[in-house]
Amino acid sequence: MPYPIEKKLVVGISSSALFDLKKEDKIFRRDGLEAYKKFQIQNRETILEKGLAFPFVKRFLNINDVYDEKVPVEVVLLSKNSPETGVRIFNSIQEYDLDITRGVFTSGKSPHVYLPSYNISLFLTTDQDDVNKSIDLNYPAGLILKSDIEDDDEEMELRVAFDFDGVVIDDEAEKVYQAEDQLDAFHDHETENVVKPHSPGILADFFRKLAFFQKLESKKKEKDPDYNKILKTAIVTARNAPSHERAINTLEHWGVSVDEMFFLGGIKKKRVLEVLKPHLFIDDQKSHLDQDLKNITLVHIPFGIANKDN
C-alpha cells in the first residue's frame, strides 16, 4: 500500500527548474502576461526541453521503481503559471513519462506558502524571490544556479551531495567562525563540543530521509554484491580535523550515514565535485558553487550567518 504524503520524501519543483522556459520567459518580459498566456495555450502540445533539475528529478523518481509497493518518494509541481497555461507543463511531464501527478498553479503568485501543505522537504526553483520568501519562513528551498547540464540517459544512479554547516546542520559553528574570523576558534569550539550533536539545519529533513534510502541501498549491496545501487549520498565540507569528529558524531546520533564524506580543509570543492559528479550539490555559500562545473545541478541555500547580507 502506498505511503500517505505525510510519510513520503517530497520534493517540490518549479516549472522553470524542470523544463527550459527561457524562450517563454523572454516573451513574458518583452510582451507581457497576455502574450505569454496566448503563446503557452497555442503551444500546449509542443513539448518543452529539459531543464536544469530534470536529471535529478528523473533519477529521484526512479527510487519508486525499486520500492514500488510503498511509492515512498514524490515530486510536486509548484508553478506560477495559471491552470490554462499549465496544461503545457503537464503535457511535457507526461511525454517524458515522469510520475508527477500533483501540482500547484498560482497565476503569478509565489507558491512558497504551500510547501507545508504538500509535506515538501526541498523546493527547487530558479526564482530567487521565491527562495528568499521560503527561507524567511524557515521553509526548505534552494535556488538552482545556471550551469551547463547534459543528461546521460544510460546512467541512472542518483548522486546527491551536501555541504554540512548551514545546510545539513544549523549555522551555530559557522557563527563562531564568522565572529572570531579565526579557524583556530572554530576548531576549539568544535573540539569542546565534540560529543554534543549539532542541531538540524534547514535541509536536515531532506537529508535524513534520503539517507534512509541510502541505508537500504547499502543493505541490498551487502546481501547481493552484484546489485547496482541507484543512490549515492555525500557530504562535501570545508571542515577538516579536528572539527571532523563532531560532524561524524552528529550523523551517528541521528542514526544516518553517507556513502562518502570529504573533509577538504580549504581545498576547493570543485576538485572533488568534478570527480563525484553529483546530480545535485547543495551549499549555503555561492563561493563554493562554481558555475564552470559541467553536468552538476548547483543549488544555493541562502540560509544562516553566511547569507545575512544577501
PDB file of C-alpha atoms in Angstrom:
ATOM      1  CA  MET A   1       0.000   0.000   0.000  1.00  0.00           C
ATOM      2  CA  PRO A   2       1.451   3.420  -0.964  1.00  0.00           C
ATOM      3  CA  TYR A   3       2.560   5.798   1.773  1.00  0.00           C
ATOM      4  CA  PRO A   4       0.329   8.800   2.533  1.00  0.00           C
ATOM      5  CA  ILE A   5       2.054  12.038   1.571  1.00  0.00           C
ATOM      6  CA  GLU A   6       2.803  12.792   5.237  1.00  0.00           C
ATOM      7  CA  LYS A   7       5.227   9.841   5.280  1.00  0.00           C
ATOM      8  CA  LYS A   8       6.824  10.423   1.876  1.00  0.00           C
ATOM      9  CA  LEU A   9      10.005  12.205   0.912  1.00  0.00           C
ATOM     10  CA  VAL A  10       8.568  15.008  -1.207  1.00  0.00           C
ATOM     11  CA  VAL A  11      10.444  17.407  -3.482  1.00  0.00           C
ATOM     12  CA  GLY A  12       8.748  20.495  -4.883  1.00  0.00           C
ATOM     13  CA  ILE A  13       9.891  21.660  -8.305  1.00  0.00           C
ATOM     14  CA  SER A  14       9.119  24.827 -10.237  1.00  0.00           C
ATOM     15  CA  SER A  15       8.224  24.518 -13.905  1.00  0.00           C
ATOM     16  CA  SER A  16      11.270  26.640 -14.846  1.00  0.00           C
ATOM     17  CA  ALA A  17      13.573  24.263 -12.950  1.00  0.00           C
ATOM     18  CA  LEU A  18      12.102  21.129 -14.509  1.00  0.00           C
ATOM     19  CA  PHE A  19      11.898  22.499 -18.061  1.00  0.00           C
ATOM     20  CA  ASP A  20      13.734  25.071 -20.162  1.00  0.00           C
ATOM     21  CA  LEU A  21      11.405  28.083 -20.237  1.00  0.00           C
ATOM     22  CA  LYS A  22      13.907  30.752 -21.279  1.00  0.00           C
ATOM     23  CA  LYS A  23      12.024  31.478 -24.532  1.00  0.00           C
ATOM     24  CA  GLU A  24       8.702  31.730 -22.713  1.00  0.00           C
ATOM     25  CA  ASP A  25      10.179  33.954 -20.014  1.00  0.00           C
ATOM     26  CA  LYS A  26      11.561  36.269 -22.696  1.00  0.00           C
ATOM     27  CA  ILE A  27       8.085  36.596 -24.214  1.00  0.00           C
ATOM     28  CA  PHE A  28       6.623  37.411 -20.790  1.00  0.00           C
ATOM     29  CA  ARG A  29       9.238  40.075 -20.057  1.00  0.00           C
ATOM     30  CA  ARG A  30       9.118  41.600 -23.525  1.00  0.00           C
ATOM     31  CA  ASP A  31       5.437  41.394 -24.443  1.00  0.00           C
ATOM     32  CA  GLY A  32       3.602  40.950 -21.153  1.00  0.00           C
ATOM     33  CA  LEU A  33       1.309  38.443 -19.471  1.00  0.00           C
ATOM     34  CA  GLU A  34      -1.373  38.179 -22.134  1.00  0.00           C
ATOM     35  CA  ALA A  35       1.168  37.443 -24.877  1.00  0.00           C
ATOM     36  CA  TYR A  36       2.728  34.784 -22.655  1.00  0.00           C
ATOM     37  CA  LYS A  37      -0.647  33.169 -21.974  1.00  0.00           C
ATOM     38  CA  LYS A  38      -1.516  33.157 -25.677  1.00  0.00           C
ATOM     39  CA  PHE A  39       1.828  31.559 -26.588  1.00  0.00           C
ATOM     40  CA  GLN A  40       1.532  28.825 -23.956  1.00  0.00           C
ATOM     41  CA  ILE A  41      -2.033  27.956 -24.904  1.00  0.00           C
ATOM     42  CA  GLN A  42      -1.239  27.898 -28.637  1.00  0.00           C
ATOM     43  CA  ASN A  43       1.764  25.649 -27.961  1.00  0.00           C
ATOM     44  CA  ARG A  44       0.244  23.371 -25.346  1.00  0.00           C
ATOM     45  CA  GLU A  45       1.065  20.315 -27.485  1.00  0.00           C
ATOM     46  CA  THR A  46       4.662  21.434 -28.069  1.00  0.00           C
ATOM     47  CA  ILE A  47       6.877  19.531 -25.664  1.00  0.00           C
ATOM     48  CA  LEU A  48       9.308  21.587 -23.596  1.00  0.00           C
ATOM     49  CA  GLU A  49      13.039  20.900 -23.477  1.00  0.00           C
ATOM     50  CA  LYS A  50      14.562  19.504 -20.286  1.00  0.00           C
ATOM     51  CA  GLY A  51      15.569  21.986 -17.590  1.00  0.00           C
ATOM     52  CA  LEU A  52      18.453  22.105 -15.117  1.00  0.00           C
ATOM     53  CA  ALA A  53      16.773  19.914 -12.488  1.00  0.00           C
ATOM     54  CA  PHE A  54      15.454  17.312 -14.915  1.00  0.00           C
ATOM     55  CA  PRO A  55      18.321  14.788 -14.464  1.00  0.00           C
ATOM     56  CA  PHE A  56      17.860  14.885 -10.690  1.00  0.00           C
ATOM     57  CA  VAL A  57      14.053  14.586 -10.837  1.00  0.00           C
ATOM     58  CA  LYS A  58      14.156  11.641 -13.246  1.00  0.00           C
ATOM     59  CA  ARG A  59      16.542   9.676 -11.036  1.00  0.00           C
ATOM     60  CA  PHE A  60      14.847  10.698  -7.804  1.00  0.00           C
ATOM     61  CA  LEU A  61      11.535   9.289  -9.043  1.00  0.00           C
ATOM     62  CA  ASN A  62      13.354   6.099 -10.003  1.00  0.00           C
ATOM     63  CA  ILE A  63      13.513   5.284  -6.274  1.00  0.00           C
ATOM     64  CA  ASN A  64       9.826   4.345  -6.568  1.00  0.00           C
ATOM     65  CA  ASP A  65      10.704   1.707  -9.166  1.00  0.00           C
ATOM     66  CA  VAL A  66      12.822  -0.085  -6.576  1.00  0.00           C
ATOM     67  CA  TYR A  67      10.431   0.370  -3.635  1.00  0.00           C
ATOM     68  CA  ASP A  68       7.257   0.328  -5.712  1.00  0.00           C
ATOM     69  CA  GLU A  69       4.934  -1.197  -3.113  1.00  0.00           C
ATOM     70  CA  LYS A  70       5.241   1.879  -0.895  1.00  0.00           C
ATOM     71  CA  VAL A  71       5.858   4.587  -3.544  1.00  0.00           C
ATOM     72  CA  PRO A  72       7.928   6.421  -0.895  1.00  0.00           C
ATOM     73  CA  VAL A  73       9.051   9.495  -2.859  1.00  0.00           C
ATOM     74  CA  GLU A  74       7.110  12.112  -4.771  1.00  0.00           C
ATOM     75  CA  VAL A  75       7.675  15.254  -6.823  1.00  0.00           C
ATOM     76  CA  VAL A  76       5.086  18.042  -6.727  1.00  0.00           C
ATOM     77  CA  LEU A  77       4.970  20.756  -9.381  1.00  0.00           C
ATOM     78  CA  LEU A  78       4.839  24.293  -7.952  1.00  0.00           C
ATOM     79  CA  SER A  79       4.185  26.772 -10.752  1.00  0.00           C
ATOM     80  CA  LYS A  80       3.332  30.439 -11.165  1.00  0.00           C
ATOM     81  CA  ASN A  81       1.502  29.510 -14.351  1.00  0.00           C
ATOM     82  CA  SER A  82      -2.265  29.745 -14.487  1.00  0.00           C
ATOM     83  CA  PRO A  83      -4.173  26.464 -14.787  1.00  0.00           C
ATOM     84  CA  GLU A  84      -4.699  27.141 -18.520  1.00  0.00           C
ATOM     85  CA  THR A  85      -1.039  27.818 -19.307  1.00  0.00           C
ATOM     86  CA  GLY A  86      -0.003  24.980 -17.019  1.00  0.00           C
ATOM     87  CA  VAL A  87      -1.553  22.406 -19.362  1.00  0.00           C
ATOM     88  CA  ARG A  88       1.620  22.529 -21.467  1.00  0.00           C
ATOM     89  CA  ILE A  89       3.727  21.739 -18.383  1.00  0.00           C
ATOM     90  CA  PHE A  90       1.750  18.601 -17.586  1.00  0.00           C
ATOM     91  CA  ASN A  91       1.706  17.564 -21.260  1.00  0.00           C
ATOM     92  CA  SER A  92       5.510  17.700 -21.195  1.00  0.00           C
ATOM     93  CA  ILE A  93       5.629  15.768 -17.920  1.00  0.00           C
ATOM     94  CA  GLN A  94       3.532  13.013 -19.492  1.00  0.00           C
ATOM     95  CA  GLU A  95       5.636  12.969 -22.656  1.00  0.00           C
ATOM     96  CA  TYR A  96       8.796  12.346 -20.619  1.00  0.00           C
ATOM     97  CA  ASP A  97       6.978   9.667 -18.587  1.00  0.00           C
ATOM     98  CA  LEU A  98       7.625  11.392 -15.259  1.00  0.00           C
ATOM     99  CA  ASP A  99       5.376  10.180 -12.460  1.00  0.00           C
ATOM    100  CA  ILE A 100       4.291  13.652 -11.321  1.00  0.00           C
ATOM    101  CA  THR A 101       0.575  13.946 -10.671  1.00  0.00           C
ATOM    102  CA  ARG A 102       0.210  16.702  -8.075  1.00  0.00           C
ATOM    103  CA  GLY A 103       0.612  20.381  -8.867  1.00  0.00           C
ATOM    104  CA  VAL A 104       0.029  23.940  -7.720  1.00  0.00           C
ATOM    105  CA  PHE A 105      -0.772  26.735 -10.198  1.00  0.00           C
ATOM    106  CA  THR A 106      -0.863  30.182  -8.604  1.00  0.00           C
ATOM    107  CA  SER A 107      -1.365  32.530 -11.604  1.00  0.00           C
ATOM    108  CA  GLY A 108       1.658  34.692 -10.873  1.00  0.00           C
ATOM    109  CA  LYS A 109       1.846  34.492  -7.082  1.00  0.00           C
ATOM    110  CA  SER A 110       4.682  32.817  -5.245  1.00  0.00           C
ATOM    111  CA  PRO A 111       3.752  29.202  -4.421  1.00  0.00           C
ATOM    112  CA  HIS A 112       6.083  29.004  -1.422  1.00  0.00           C
ATOM    113  CA  VAL A 113       3.264  29.217   1.141  1.00  0.00           C
ATOM    114  CA  TYR A 114       2.065  25.761   0.053  1.00  0.00           C
ATOM    115  CA  LEU A 115       5.268  23.889   0.907  1.00  0.00           C
ATOM    116  CA  PRO A 116       3.922  22.573   4.249  1.00  0.00           C
ATOM    117  CA  SER A 117       0.607  21.616   2.603  1.00  0.00           C
ATOM    118  CA  TYR A 118       2.418  19.055   0.465  1.00  0.00           C
ATOM    119  CA  ASN A 119       4.957  17.971   3.101  1.00  0.00           C
ATOM    120  CA  ILE A 120       7.798  19.256   0.916  1.00  0.00           C
ATOM    121  CA  SER A 121      11.333  18.645   2.225  1.00  0.00           C
ATOM    122  CA  LEU A 122      13.052  20.578  -0.588  1.00  0.00           C
ATOM    123  CA  PHE A 123      11.706  23.138  -3.049  1.00  0.00           C
ATOM    124  CA  LEU A 124      13.883  23.673  -6.124  1.00  0.00           C
ATOM    125  CA  THR A 125      13.324  26.763  -8.236  1.00  0.00           C
ATOM    126  CA  THR A 126      15.120  29.284 -10.460  1.00  0.00           C
ATOM    127  CA  ASP A 127      13.285  32.208  -8.809  1.00  0.00           C
ATOM    128  CA  GLN A 128      15.411  33.998  -6.213  1.00  0.00           C
ATOM    129  CA  ASP A 129      12.418  35.828  -4.723  1.00  0.00           C
ATOM    130  CA  ASP A 130      10.520  32.575  -4.127  1.00  0.00           C
ATOM    131  CA  VAL A 131      13.562  31.098  -2.415  1.00  0.00           C
ATOM    132  CA  ASN A 132      14.046  34.135  -0.185  1.00  0.00           C
ATOM    133  CA  LYS A 133      10.395  34.120   0.850  1.00  0.00           C
ATOM    134  CA  SER A 134      10.620  30.423   1.679  1.00  0.00           C
ATOM    135  CA  ILE A 135      13.803  30.777   3.730  1.00  0.00           C
ATOM    136  CA  ASP A 136      12.287  33.709   5.643  1.00  0.00           C
ATOM    137  CA  LEU A 137       9.607  31.271   6.852  1.00  0.00           C
ATOM    138  CA  ASN A 138      12.242  28.581   7.513  1.00  0.00           C
ATOM    139  CA  TYR A 139      10.897  26.516   4.615  1.00  0.00           C
ATOM    140  CA  PRO A 140      13.481  24.337   2.792  1.00  0.00           C
ATOM    141  CA  ALA A 141      14.081  25.967  -0.591  1.00  0.00           C
ATOM    142  CA  GLY A 142      17.066  26.228  -2.888  1.00  0.00           C
ATOM    143  CA  LEU A 143      17.969  28.346  -5.903  1.00  0.00           C
ATOM    144  CA  ILE A 144      19.172  26.412  -8.937  1.00  0.00           C
ATOM    145  CA  LEU A 145      22.073  28.281 -10.499  1.00  0.00           C
ATOM    146  CA  LYS A 146      22.548  28.424 -14.249  1.00  0.00           C
ATOM    147  CA  SER A 147      25.069  25.841 -15.364  1.00  0.00           C
ATOM    148  CA  ASP A 148      25.877  23.554 -18.289  1.00  0.00           C
ATOM    149  CA  ILE A 149      23.834  20.345 -17.973  1.00  0.00           C
ATOM    150  CA  GLU A 150      23.762  17.413 -20.387  1.00  0.00           C
ATOM    151  CA  ASP A 151      21.937  14.317 -19.183  1.00  0.00           C
ATOM    152  CA  ASP A 152      23.263  10.808 -19.741  1.00  0.00           C
ATOM    153  CA  ASP A 153      20.160   8.667 -20.287  1.00  0.00           C
ATOM    154  CA  GLU A 154      22.159   5.457 -19.983  1.00  0.00           C
ATOM    155  CA  GLU A 155      23.327   6.123 -16.420  1.00  0.00           C
ATOM    156  CA  MET A 156      20.592   6.025 -13.768  1.00  0.00           C
ATOM    157  CA  GLU A 157      22.433   6.238 -10.428  1.00  0.00           C
ATOM    158  CA  LEU A 158      21.329   9.288  -8.415  1.00  0.00           C
ATOM    159  CA  ARG A 159      24.158  11.166  -6.683  1.00  0.00           C
ATOM    160  CA  VAL A 160      23.324  13.920  -4.191  1.00  0.00           C
ATOM    161  CA  ALA A 161      25.992  15.906  -2.352  1.00  0.00           C
ATOM    162  CA  PHE A 162      25.541  18.284   0.566  1.00  0.00           C
ATOM    163  CA  ASP A 163      27.572  20.932   2.275  1.00  0.00           C
ATOM    164  CA  PHE A 164      27.403  20.416   6.054  1.00  0.00           C
ATOM    165  CA  ASP A 165      27.276  23.690   8.023  1.00  0.00           C
ATOM    166  CA  GLY A 166      24.217  25.806   7.225  1.00  0.00           C
ATOM    167  CA  VAL A 167      22.635  23.027   5.154  1.00  0.00           C
ATOM    168  CA  VAL A 168      22.527  19.653   6.940  1.00  0.00           C
ATOM    169  CA  ILE A 169      23.099  21.302  10.324  1.00  0.00           C
ATOM    170  CA  ASP A 170      22.369  24.835  11.521  1.00  0.00           C
ATOM    171  CA  ASP A 171      24.912  27.666  11.426  1.00  0.00           C
ATOM    172  CA  GLU A 172      25.964  27.521  15.099  1.00  0.00           C
ATOM    173  CA  ALA A 173      29.585  26.653  14.352  1.00  0.00           C
ATOM    174  CA  GLU A 174      29.709  28.967  11.333  1.00  0.00           C
ATOM    175  CA  LYS A 175      28.668  31.842  13.614  1.00  0.00           C
ATOM    176  CA  VAL A 176      31.671  31.133  15.819  1.00  0.00           C
ATOM    177  CA  TYR A 177      33.985  31.239  12.818  1.00  0.00           C
ATOM    178  CA  GLN A 178      32.422  34.457  11.484  1.00  0.00           C
ATOM    179  CA  ALA A 179      32.547  36.183  14.882  1.00  0.00           C
ATOM    180  CA  GLU A 180      36.172  35.304  15.575  1.00  0.00           C
ATOM    181  CA  ASP A 181      37.314  35.243  11.958  1.00  0.00           C
ATOM    182  CA  GLN A 182      39.747  32.568  13.043  1.00  0.00           C
ATOM    183  CA  LEU A 183      39.923  28.909  12.100  1.00  0.00           C
ATOM    184  CA  ASP A 184      41.508  28.064  15.451  1.00  0.00           C
ATOM    185  CA  ALA A 185      38.484  29.432  17.335  1.00  0.00           C
ATOM    186  CA  PHE A 186      36.208  27.309  15.158  1.00  0.00           C
ATOM    187  CA  HIS A 187      38.236  24.153  15.818  1.00  0.00           C
ATOM    188  CA  ASP A 188      38.394  24.909  19.557  1.00  0.00           C
ATOM    189  CA  HIS A 189      34.614  25.313  19.697  1.00  0.00           C
ATOM    190  CA  GLU A 190      34.001  22.055  17.839  1.00  0.00           C
ATOM    191  CA  THR A 191      36.515  20.164  19.970  1.00  0.00           C
ATOM    192  CA  GLU A 192      34.954  21.440  23.193  1.00  0.00           C
ATOM    193  CA  ASN A 193      31.510  20.337  21.972  1.00  0.00           C
ATOM    194  CA  VAL A 194      32.613  17.153  20.227  1.00  0.00           C
ATOM    195  CA  VAL A 195      30.058  14.906  21.983  1.00  0.00           C
ATOM    196  CA  LYS A 196      27.194  17.383  21.590  1.00  0.00           C
ATOM    197  CA  PRO A 197      25.237  16.733  18.366  1.00  0.00           C
ATOM    198  CA  HIS A 198      24.620  19.702  16.116  1.00  0.00           C
ATOM    199  CA  SER A 199      21.069  20.988  15.745  1.00  0.00           C
ATOM    200  CA  PRO A 200      19.350  20.146  12.443  1.00  0.00           C
ATOM    201  CA  GLY A 201      19.734  22.570   9.547  1.00  0.00           C
ATOM    202  CA  ILE A 202      17.117  23.717   7.089  1.00  0.00           C
ATOM    203  CA  LEU A 203      17.665  20.665   4.857  1.00  0.00           C
ATOM    204  CA  ALA A 204      18.028  18.119   7.652  1.00  0.00           C
ATOM    205  CA  ASP A 205      14.658  16.527   6.907  1.00  0.00           C
ATOM    206  CA  PHE A 206      15.508  16.042   3.225  1.00  0.00           C
ATOM    207  CA  PHE A 207      18.984  14.781   4.083  1.00  0.00           C
ATOM    208  CA  ARG A 208      17.831  12.303   6.729  1.00  0.00           C
ATOM    209  CA  LYS A 209      15.032  10.876   4.605  1.00  0.00           C
ATOM    210  CA  LEU A 210      17.392  10.460   1.654  1.00  0.00           C
ATOM    211  CA  ALA A 211      19.932   8.845   3.979  1.00  0.00           C
ATOM    212  CA  PHE A 212      17.280   6.288   4.922  1.00  0.00           C
ATOM    213  CA  PHE A 213      17.196   5.078   1.306  1.00  0.00           C
ATOM    214  CA  GLN A 214      20.980   5.149   1.189  1.00  0.00           C
ATOM    215  CA  LYS A 215      20.980   2.773   4.176  1.00  0.00           C
ATOM    216  CA  LEU A 216      18.531   0.429   2.427  1.00  0.00           C
ATOM    217  CA  GLU A 217      20.703   0.507  -0.682  1.00  0.00           C
ATOM    218  CA  SER A 218      23.794  -0.394   1.339  1.00  0.00           C
ATOM    219  CA  LYS A 219      21.974  -3.354   2.882  1.00  0.00           C
ATOM    220  CA  LYS A 220      20.912  -4.550  -0.554  1.00  0.00           C
ATOM    221  CA  LYS A 221      24.516  -4.342  -1.712  1.00  0.00           C
ATOM    222  CA  GLU A 222      25.727  -6.335   1.303  1.00  0.00           C
ATOM    223  CA  LYS A 223      23.262  -9.139   0.545  1.00  0.00           C
ATOM    224  CA  ASP A 224      23.905  -9.068  -3.184  1.00  0.00           C
ATOM    225  CA  PRO A 225      27.347  -7.823  -4.310  1.00  0.00           C
ATOM    226  CA  ASP A 226      26.074  -7.687  -7.904  1.00  0.00           C
ATOM    227  CA  TYR A 227      23.293  -5.260  -7.015  1.00  0.00           C
ATOM    228  CA  ASN A 228      23.713  -1.877  -8.731  1.00  0.00           C
ATOM    229  CA  LYS A 229      22.916   0.855  -6.243  1.00  0.00           C
ATOM    230  CA  ILE A 230      20.613   3.584  -7.536  1.00  0.00           C
ATOM    231  CA  LEU A 231      21.551   6.183  -4.892  1.00  0.00           C
ATOM    232  CA  LYS A 232      24.808   7.644  -3.609  1.00  0.00           C
ATOM    233  CA  THR A 233      24.954  10.372  -0.942  1.00  0.00           C
ATOM    234  CA  ALA A 234      27.925  12.510   0.012  1.00  0.00           C
ATOM    235  CA  ILE A 235      28.925  15.375   2.271  1.00  0.00           C
ATOM    236  CA  VAL A 236      31.486  17.813   0.888  1.00  0.00           C
ATOM    237  CA  THR A 237      32.593  20.160   3.656  1.00  0.00           C
ATOM    238  CA  ALA A 238      35.328  22.741   4.200  1.00  0.00           C
ATOM    239  CA  ARG A 239      35.858  21.226   7.654  1.00  0.00           C
ATOM    240  CA  ASN A 240      38.958  19.231   8.466  1.00  0.00           C
ATOM    241  CA  ALA A 241      40.455  17.652  11.591  1.00  0.00           C
ATOM    242  CA  PRO A 242      39.856  18.230  14.458  1.00  0.00           C
ATOM    243  CA  SER A 243      36.373  19.585  13.618  1.00  0.00           C
ATOM    244  CA  HIS A 244      35.592  16.424  11.648  1.00  0.00           C
ATOM    245  CA  GLU A 245      34.746  14.373  14.747  1.00  0.00           C
ATOM    246  CA  ARG A 246      31.727  16.390  15.869  1.00  0.00           C
ATOM    247  CA  ALA A 247      30.316  16.185  12.342  1.00  0.00           C
ATOM    248  CA  ILE A 248      30.656  12.393  12.330  1.00  0.00           C
ATOM    249  CA  ASN A 249      29.240  12.133  15.855  1.00  0.00           C
ATOM    250  CA  THR A 250      26.216  14.180  14.786  1.00  0.00           C
ATOM    251  CA  LEU A 251      25.412  11.789  11.941  1.00  0.00           C
ATOM    252  CA  GLU A 252      25.812   8.825  14.269  1.00  0.00           C
ATOM    253  CA  HIS A 253      23.488  10.466  16.798  1.00  0.00           C
ATOM    254  CA  TRP A 254      20.893  10.938  14.050  1.00  0.00           C
ATOM    255  CA  GLY A 255      21.291   7.290  13.012  1.00  0.00           C
ATOM    256  CA  VAL A 256      22.291   8.145   9.451  1.00  0.00           C
ATOM    257  CA  SER A 257      25.343   7.867   7.261  1.00  0.00           C
ATOM    258  CA  VAL A 258      26.554   8.812   3.812  1.00  0.00           C
ATOM    259  CA  ASP A 259      28.435   6.847   1.191  1.00  0.00           C
ATOM    260  CA  GLU A 260      31.265   9.361   1.010  1.00  0.00           C
ATOM    261  CA  MET A 261      32.393  12.264   3.189  1.00  0.00           C
ATOM    262  CA  PHE A 262      35.039  14.771   2.157  1.00  0.00           C
ATOM    263  CA  PHE A 263      36.842  16.978   4.701  1.00  0.00           C
ATOM    264  CA  LEU A 264      38.580  19.489   2.469  1.00  0.00           C
ATOM    265  CA  GLY A 265      40.249  21.914   4.879  1.00  0.00           C
ATOM    266  CA  GLY A 266      40.492  24.736   2.367  1.00  0.00           C
ATOM    267  CA  ILE A 267      40.778  22.730  -0.854  1.00  0.00           C
ATOM    268  CA  LYS A 268      38.291  23.988  -3.439  1.00  0.00           C
ATOM    269  CA  LYS A 269      35.175  21.854  -3.560  1.00  0.00           C
ATOM    270  CA  LYS A 270      35.308  21.912  -7.341  1.00  0.00           C
ATOM    271  CA  ARG A 271      38.219  19.455  -7.263  1.00  0.00           C
ATOM    272  CA  VAL A 272      36.054  16.796  -5.595  1.00  0.00           C
ATOM    273  CA  LEU A 273      32.821  17.622  -7.412  1.00  0.00           C
ATOM    274  CA  GLU A 274      34.448  17.176 -10.828  1.00  0.00           C
ATOM    275  CA  VAL A 275      35.154  13.559  -9.854  1.00  0.00           C
ATOM    276  CA  LEU A 276      31.997  12.825  -7.861  1.00  0.00           C
ATOM    277  CA  LYS A 277      29.698  14.454 -10.455  1.00  0.00           C
ATOM    278  CA  PRO A 278      26.575  14.705  -8.272  1.00  0.00           C
ATOM    279  CA  HIS A 279      23.255  15.405  -9.931  1.00  0.00           C
ATOM    280  CA  LEU A 280      22.585  17.835  -7.104  1.00  0.00           C
ATOM    281  CA  PHE A 281      25.102  19.733  -4.991  1.00  0.00           C
ATOM    282  CA  ILE A 282      23.657  21.923  -2.239  1.00  0.00           C
ATOM    283  CA  ASP A 283      25.638  24.629  -0.432  1.00  0.00           C
ATOM    284  CA  ASP A 284      24.811  27.744   1.581  1.00  0.00           C
ATOM    285  CA  GLN A 285      27.734  29.743   0.143  1.00  0.00           C
ATOM    286  CA  LYS A 286      27.762  30.762  -3.506  1.00  0.00           C
ATOM    287  CA  SER A 287      31.546  30.983  -3.454  1.00  0.00           C
ATOM    288  CA  HIS A 288      31.585  27.166  -3.260  1.00  0.00           C
ATOM    289  CA  LEU A 289      29.212  26.787  -6.222  1.00  0.00           C
ATOM    290  CA  ASP A 290      31.484  27.134  -9.238  1.00  0.00           C
ATOM    291  CA  GLN A 291      29.219  27.612 -12.255  1.00  0.00           C
ATOM    292  CA  ASP A 292      32.014  26.479 -14.575  1.00  0.00           C
ATOM    293  CA  LEU A 293      31.318  22.937 -13.361  1.00  0.00           C
ATOM    294  CA  LYS A 294      29.574  20.915 -16.057  1.00  0.00           C
ATOM    295  CA  ASN A 295      26.712  18.438 -15.640  1.00  0.00           C
ATOM    296  CA  ILE A 296      26.144  19.258 -11.965  1.00  0.00           C
ATOM    297  CA  THR A 297      22.944  20.972 -10.848  1.00  0.00           C
ATOM    298  CA  LEU A 298      24.151  23.554  -8.320  1.00  0.00           C
ATOM    299  CA  VAL A 299      21.749  24.672  -5.585  1.00  0.00           C
ATOM    300  CA  HIS A 300      22.237  27.665  -3.314  1.00  0.00           C
ATOM    301  CA  ILE A 301      20.525  27.699   0.102  1.00  0.00           C
ATOM    302  CA  PRO A 302      20.564  31.342   1.292  1.00  0.00           C
ATOM    303  CA  PHE A 303      20.296  30.385   4.946  1.00  0.00           C
ATOM    304  CA  GLY A 304      22.166  31.464   8.050  1.00  0.00           C
ATOM    305  CA  ILE A 305      25.015  33.743   9.007  1.00  0.00           C
ATOM    306  CA  ALA A 306      26.885  33.268   5.725  1.00  0.00           C
ATOM    307  CA  ASN A 307      23.965  34.899   3.893  1.00  0.00           C
ATOM    308  CA  LYS A 308      22.994  37.636   6.361  1.00  0.00           C
ATOM    309  CA  ASP A 309      23.926  40.414   3.925  1.00  0.00           C
ATOM    310  CA  ASN A 310      22.323  38.793   0.854  1.00  0.00           C
TER     311      ASN A 310
END
